[in-house]
Amino acid sequence: MLTRPEDLSNPPKTTLFSQLLRDHSDIRAKNPVDESGPFQRLCEACRRGDLQTVQNLIAYEGVNLNAVDRFDNLPLTLASLCGHYEVVELLLESGAVCERDTFQGERILYNALNSRIRNLLVRYDYSKSIDPAQPWAAHIASLLSREPLDTTDIVITATTATGLEMAFHLHKFMLSARSPYLRRRLSLPYTPTAANEHEPKKTIRLSQSFSPRALETVVKHIYLGDIFVDPNSDEDAMENIEKLSRHLEIPELCELLLADTPKLRRQLRSEGLKKAQAGMEEWVQENVLKKRIVVRKSQVGGIKMFPGNDSFADVLIRSDEPDWHGAEVVDAGTGGEVEEEEDYFTHIYPTHKALLRSEFFTAMFTSPFLEGLPTTPASPLPIISLPLPASTLPYLLLHLYLETPTPPPLQHSLSLLYTSDLLFLDRLKSKCAQVIATASDDLPFHIYDVIRAAWATRVPRLEAFGAKYIAERLEDFLPDPEFLELVAESAGRIKGRQETDTIELVDDIRYYLDERFRMRVEDNLGFCGNGEEAAGEVDGSLKTEKGHVYEELLGRIDALLEELKLDA
Amino acid sequence: MNRSRGKIRPPRRGLATDHVDFDEYWEVLAQSLREIYAKNASHLSFEEVYRNAYKLVLKKHGDRLYGNVKKLVGEHLQMVAVRDVKPLLPSSIVTGDVSFGTATTERRTVGTKFLERLKFVWEDHQLCMGMMKEVLMYMDRVFCADRKIPSIYVACMGLFRDHVLRHPEYNIGNALNSVILDQIKMERDGDIINRATIRACVYMLEGLYETEEELEDQKVYLTSFEKNFLLASEVFYQREGERLLRDCDATTYLRKVDKRLKEEYSRCHDTLSMLTEAKIMKVVDQQLIDANINDVMEMEGSGLQFMLDNDRYEDLKLVYELISRVDSEKRSLKKKMCARLVAMGKEVNRTVSTPQIIAVSGADGAGESSKASATVVSEEKVANNITLVAIRWVDEVLALKDKYENIWEQSFDKDKGIQAAMTRAFTDFINDFDRSPEFISLFIDENLRKGLKGKTETEVDVVLDKALTLFRYISDKDVFERYYKKHLSRRLLMNRSVSHDAEKQMIGKFKMEVGFAFTGKFEGMFKDMNISEEMTSEFKRLLQESDNNYKKGVDLSVQILTSTFWPVGGGGSSDHPCIYPPEIRAIRDSFTKYYLDRHSGRKLDWRPDMGTADVRATFKGKKHELNVTTYGMVILMAFSDLAPGRILSFEEIQTITSIPEQDLVRNLQALAVAPKTRVLIKKPMSRDVRLTDVFAVNEEFSSKFMRIRIGVVATNRAETEQERRDTDEKTERYRGATIEAALVRIMKQRKLISHTELVNEVLAQMGSRFNPDITMVKKRIESLMEREYMERAEGERQVYRYIVSSLMALPFHLSIILVPKHNTETTATIIRPSSVPPTHKFRYWLPRPSPFPSPNTMVSFHTLHVQTYIPSFSSFLIQFISGIYMAFITKMG
């Protein structure tokens, strides 16, 4: 009687890509049931560890190594369960897949008879969560959805055989970075004509000879999506894709499409991703980093850049902190008063909203504030200042653009730590913390700043590092009045502190102090043999000379606390 | 600061150490937030505002910042409440005077304006808070998460609740509730209101929570509005229910309710919240359906009875749907519908039985004055009538069934529960009528004899299926079986059946329905017919071969009936005495010899009361072929040797033929009274045959037909009263035996069982065959105890114990059907002659037919069939049993 009307508020999303390209995430499709004779023989051989038969079957029968038998077992599962190391190795080498975080993959790992096989499996594991380039590639692939921020600036259309025009909204910088042909084409000066003056985006019409499907595949590849076209599916389509990829000078796409074994495909994709990253880096170096403008802070207002610049930037980013390297230079010359200089040099980089991969920027560009206002081709690009020194800014940009696996240089890490905290860049933040915490003794910045940064940005790892650092050279710090301040600050971090509450910093220092002496004692006792004896020796040795130093240092900490009227 | 380079480097300036003056930064930030309120955000740099907040948080001013933002927002909201909302508060609501005073139109305008303003204020608040939330993102992420306090957005939503909705001076929230309720009331009364505005305000209430934890069940909508809404609705619908009940007929009521439900549904969709849907539906369900539906169904002239009688499918559907909402079992609907159905069924029973009673009593009245023969005639007429009545009854019941089936299909969504209730109702009234088994059997009989002529297979199937549906309702299946057997035997013996296929089909259907045990005898009857045919032809062949003097004059066809299958009453030939003319006797003896040669140990019992004969006669030079009963033939043969004009008195005929009086009367009636087949003349001429009448050959007889059928007035129809009493008696006897068998079976299995359990078990086992009478079960138990099959357990009154005898270990309670090679069955039956004291633990097997004393010495017998197809085994058993029997006889002797 009463029927709920169709829920129209949430219309199903029709994505172009899902229709034309087969998504290969489906488990069934990945591991089809195979009941053919050769496959059954393969399974049997995997059970028995018959390497010769497995080899023959792979070489001459061309069995699918990633199929399952009717009990849902992969050949790899069987071989690994039955503990045939060589067979497992051969299977993996021949393209059998064992991915973590998949049902079958975890099953293989879990069932591995011994850790030798397990390690082998893990070594061959290709997992999205482990590949550092994956989040980056995923971000770029997501740009096509134009959500939540539409940063596209060019439209390419292709016409189907039936005359239907399909438009692809794309980014000039991506096209330029990924296709040499398009780079040349886009570098031609762009003159607004009467016809397209009102169109905010430039439109390119693709030759009729290329099908939308081919264009779609190519676009997906350009945007680092994982593409798969069944090589046997459609000769014409394949040819078309091949032609287009040649035209756009993306030869690796053809290779990828022609790859007929899963292993080769994965390998090519992994390589392709690395290559893309390298290519992108080159492009970024060329078009972003090298295109920087250096001006004094007071002159920033005079800088005007317009869309359609040759790096296709849509936003400018400038450093908004004096460079402490620069300051040091000045420092050496003038002998102090660096902080007083207000009109320092600042660097401005042309950048792309699309690749400023941070919630901060997304919120900014989608907000109704100044930065979120729609830009017109005629208005100058907005300049966004970020609180970090000019020399550090490129490393931030590299992270944003490329997610480079290489850690930032130590000297920039502290600034980047703050910035990454400000911009909610967690991966960069942990990278910076890693760099600092594993630094050698020679820190380019004061340890107090590290500890304060650790507090401010909530990185316990750095707190520990700072405490250890101080504990190891406690003698040097104890007389420093600023150390006193730091201890007081640490005490103040606990709100409503009780008399007997601990002071984290002091506790940590005590812990590392203990470790410092114990470590050395153990080092000395390295020859003494068994541990129990050594432990006894430690206690004994604490009363020795080193022990005295230890006691003395502890005493001085207590004195220091008393001076601060703290009890811990 | 400028220390020597070594282990300790100069701290970098800027972030870590430099002091941040809170007030300075806050002032800038506050100004920015005010700009946001002033809709000047596009002049603000997101980055600058963000960085201000960031610095304050980084410099541990998070709590002050949080507090200050809240304060700023709070102040703004207070200002908004006073400046923007208060002036539009409807005055009537402020004074608490909602429903009186101001006219509806005015109230609506004022209310809508108020709602619109509130909506505007809320949306503005949301918009601004959305922006603030973004610039204060760092504070939310770092400070609030660290302190585990609600984000600034959540906190400020709470502020809106406290400063606007629950403004201490102007109770805006209450006003809002009242206005919405008022407008909904207007809408329910048929006015048009601005749904979108209300919807927006409801969104607001849904977006606000009682606490900062934002628990789903703590929405302000639920806590402050919904409760009032449901309460007001309850009152409204209670009144509405009363009013409708007073003013409308059932159909209108149902339609109104349906409309209201739809309205409330769409109200929840478009005006209020889906959260309320189930709750408001429940209110409507309770107030309009649950409270009143019984009254509505009972409405005179438009209620359920009216709808059922007039096939108001639409209305019934509505009743069903509405009742389903409040009671998934639909109890009241089922009850009322079944009551009506049973009433109509009983009406059918009544109309059918009334004229019959009149007819019977009329016949009785007539019978008083006339002699017994008259009663015979009128009773037979009644029997003919009864067939018509039976068909009418079946038709009417079927019509009733069709009607209700249609209603069930069209209106009740083929509800299983209702179907079950309907079945119960049919069972009730059909079994309430004690002649229903007979009537249904008669219906089938009529159809198989005449009704199916010229019908296609599917049509036949339909008719048979109809019969079967009624058959299903019968609880006394054994009674039906008896009737059916009787009717079937008539059809077979008199060759009246239209189609053997249809017969087989019908039996197949019974078999499907109740199993082999039920149809075994029917099938046996067919088998007998086939065997008889074969035997007749073989006998004829042998006769021709062996005897060249074979008289062509007499042609014998036999039908050999296994007495257990056929409802042929009586045992020995003494029951059907008849002196056959010598020609006939010769051939009879010849056949008897032939048969007994083949089947030794059997007994043939000739039934002249059931056979027919063709007799050639010449009247006025014209040859006729008379088809008469065997008795008729014997009578005519008595006349055939007489000189023309010679007369025979009734008594003479009786002496010559020794036909029982009643049969003789009936046959003479057919031969001498029925006008078209009057081959004898009776003196005096009258309609009745009396013992004093005399008969002669009717020389004047003429007929244009060459072949004349002289039927005895049909006895194939419904039973007469007398026959019925016989049938009932038989049924009782049979049932008693069956119950005893079941009792012994159960006792043997359980050994010790309480009375109620035993009775229940018996009822359950008998259920598929008939509904045993409890008193009968009790009687049987008594009887079994008397015969020491069981006893009361000591100390426990209501518990019985099975008495295990020493020989009980042998399967003596089994009767074994032995299947000898010629395929007819021999039943070995355990009997115990009454002369054997119960303590005597022997139970005997003996082959049947047996030389054992007549049936009245059999006290009880149990039948449980075990079939064996190994002839040697069966003969062994017979020998074994006979052996014991003989031993017994000697012992007893």
GROMACS .gro file of N, CA and C in nm, chain B residues 288-333:
model
  138
  856LEU      N    1  -0.652   0.446   1.483
  856LEU     CA    2  -0.753   0.428   1.380
  856LEU      C    3  -0.782   0.282   1.349
  857ILE      N    4  -0.682   0.197   1.359
  857ILE     CA    5  -0.707   0.058   1.321
  857ILE      C    6  -0.736  -0.028   1.444
  858ASP      N    7  -0.636  -0.038   1.528
  858ASP     CA    8  -0.647  -0.131   1.639
  858ASP      C    9  -0.771  -0.102   1.724
  859ALA      N   10  -0.792   0.026   1.750
  859ALA     CA   11  -0.900   0.061   1.841
  859ALA      C   12  -1.038   0.035   1.781
  860ASN      N   13  -1.049   0.052   1.647
  860ASN     CA   14  -1.183   0.054   1.590
  860ASN      C   15  -1.214  -0.055   1.489
  861ILE      N   16  -1.112  -0.131   1.450
  861ILE     CA   17  -1.135  -0.217   1.334
  861ILE      C   18  -1.244  -0.320   1.360
  862ASN      N   19  -1.256  -0.365   1.484
  862ASN     CA   20  -1.360  -0.463   1.511
  862ASN      C   21  -1.498  -0.402   1.492
  863ASP      N   22  -1.512  -0.278   1.540
  863ASP     CA   23  -1.639  -0.209   1.521
  863ASP      C   24  -1.669  -0.191   1.373
  864VAL      N   25  -1.564  -0.156   1.300
  864VAL     CA   26  -1.584  -0.132   1.158
  864VAL      C   27  -1.626  -0.260   1.088
  865MET      N   28  -1.560  -0.371   1.125
  865MET     CA   29  -1.593  -0.496   1.058
  865MET      C   30  -1.735  -0.541   1.090
  866GLU      N   31  -1.781  -0.497   1.206
  866GLU     CA   32  -1.915  -0.541   1.245
  866GLU      C   33  -2.024  -0.445   1.202
  867MET      N   34  -1.986  -0.341   1.130
  867MET     CA   35  -2.087  -0.243   1.089
  867MET      C   36  -2.199  -0.310   1.011
  868GLU      N   37  -2.321  -0.274   1.049
  868GLU     CA   38  -2.439  -0.331   0.985
  868GLU      C   39  -2.443  -0.283   0.840
  869GLY      N   40  -2.458  -0.374   0.747
  869GLY     CA   41  -2.482  -0.332   0.609
  869GLY      C   42  -2.360  -0.287   0.533
  870SER      N   43  -2.247  -0.272   0.598
  870SER     CA   44  -2.128  -0.237   0.520
  870SER      C   45  -2.005  -0.303   0.576
  871GLY      N   46  -2.021  -0.378   0.682
  871GLY     CA   47  -1.905  -0.439   0.747
  871GLY      C   48  -1.853  -0.560   0.672
  872LEU      N   49  -1.780  -0.640   0.745
  872LEU     CA   50  -1.712  -0.753   0.682
  872LEU      C   51  -1.811  -0.847   0.614
  873GLN      N   52  -1.924  -0.872   0.682
  873GLN     CA   53  -2.021  -0.964   0.626
  873GLN      C   54  -2.071  -0.917   0.490
  874PHE      N   55  -2.099  -0.788   0.484
  874PHE     CA   56  -2.145  -0.729   0.359
  874PHE      C   57  -2.040  -0.745   0.250
  875MET      N   58  -1.918  -0.716   0.289
  875MET     CA   59  -1.810  -0.725   0.190
  875MET      C   60  -1.792  -0.867   0.140
  876LEU      N   61  -1.796  -0.963   0.233
  876LEU     CA   62  -1.779  -1.102   0.194
  876LEU      C   63  -1.893  -1.146   0.105
  877ASP      N   64  -2.017  -1.110   0.145
  877ASP     CA   65  -2.132  -1.156   0.069
  877ASP      C   66  -2.136  -1.096  -0.069
  878ASN      N   67  -2.084  -0.973  -0.080
  878ASN     CA   68  -2.094  -0.905  -0.209
  878ASN      C   69  -1.963  -0.903  -0.286
  879ASP      N   70  -1.868  -0.984  -0.242
  879ASP     CA   71  -1.739  -0.992  -0.310
  879ASP      C   72  -1.674  -0.855  -0.329
  880ARG      N   73  -1.669  -0.777  -0.223
  880ARG     CA   74  -1.604  -0.645  -0.238
  880ARG      C   75  -1.453  -0.662  -0.219
  881TYR      N   76  -1.391  -0.705  -0.328
  881TYR     CA   77  -1.248  -0.738  -0.319
  881TYR      C   78  -1.163  -0.621  -0.271
  882GLU      N   79  -1.190  -0.505  -0.329
  882GLU     CA   80  -1.110  -0.387  -0.294
  882GLU      C   81  -1.118  -0.360  -0.144
  883ASP      N   82  -1.240  -0.359  -0.094
  883ASP     CA   83  -1.258  -0.326   0.047
  883ASP      C   84  -1.196  -0.432   0.136
  884LEU      N   85  -1.213  -0.557   0.095
  884LEU     CA   86  -1.157  -0.665   0.176
  884LEU      C   87  -1.005  -0.657   0.178
  885LYS      N   88  -0.954  -0.620   0.063
  885LYS     CA   89  -0.808  -0.605   0.055
  885LYS      C   90  -0.763  -0.499   0.155
  886LEU      N   91  -0.837  -0.392   0.158
  886LEU     CA   92  -0.803  -0.283   0.250
  886LEU      C   93  -0.812  -0.332   0.395
  887VAL      N   94  -0.918  -0.405   0.424
  887VAL     CA   95  -0.931  -0.459   0.560
  887VAL      C   96  -0.809  -0.543   0.594
  888TYR      N   97  -0.776  -0.629   0.498
  888TYR     CA   98  -0.663  -0.718   0.520
  888TYR      C   99  -0.535  -0.638   0.544
  889GLU      N  100  -0.512  -0.542   0.458
  889GLU     CA  101  -0.388  -0.465   0.471
  889GLU      C  102  -0.382  -0.388   0.601
  890LEU      N  103  -0.493  -0.329   0.636
  890LEU     CA  104  -0.492  -0.250   0.759
  890LEU      C  105  -0.474  -0.340   0.881
  891ILE      N  106  -0.542  -0.452   0.880
  891ILE     CA  107  -0.529  -0.541   0.995
  891ILE      C  108  -0.388  -0.597   1.002
  892SER      N  109  -0.330  -0.624   0.887
  892SER     CA  110  -0.192  -0.673   0.887
  892SER      C  111  -0.099  -0.576   0.958
  893ARG      N  112  -0.130  -0.449   0.954
  893ARG     CA  113  -0.043  -0.351   1.016
  893ARG      C  114  -0.041  -0.365   1.168
  894VAL      N  115  -0.155  -0.404   1.223
  894VAL     CA  116  -0.160  -0.409   1.369
  894VAL      C  117  -0.149  -0.552   1.422
  895ASP      N  118  -0.182  -0.649   1.339
  895ASP     CA  119  -0.177  -0.785   1.389
  895ASP      C  120  -0.132  -0.877   1.277
  896SER      N  121  -0.013  -0.926   1.288
  896SER     CA  122   0.041  -1.007   1.180
  896SER      C  123  -0.038  -1.137   1.167
  897GLU      N  124  -0.105  -1.176   1.271
  897GLU     CA  125  -0.184  -1.299   1.266
  897GLU      C  126  -0.323  -1.274   1.208
  898LYS      N  127  -0.364  -1.150   1.209
  898LYS     CA  128  -0.497  -1.109   1.159
  898LYS      C  129  -0.607  -1.187   1.228
  899ARG      N  130  -0.597  -1.199   1.359
  899ARG     CA  131  -0.689  -1.288   1.431
  899ARG      C  132  -0.834  -1.248   1.414
  900SER      N  133  -0.861  -1.117   1.433
  900SER     CA  134  -1.002  -1.078   1.431
  900SER      C  135  -1.062  -1.100   1.294
  901LEU      N  136  -0.982  -1.072   1.189
  901LEU     CA  137  -1.033  -1.093   1.054
  901LEU      C  138  -1.063  -1.240   1.032
   0.00000   0.00000   0.00000
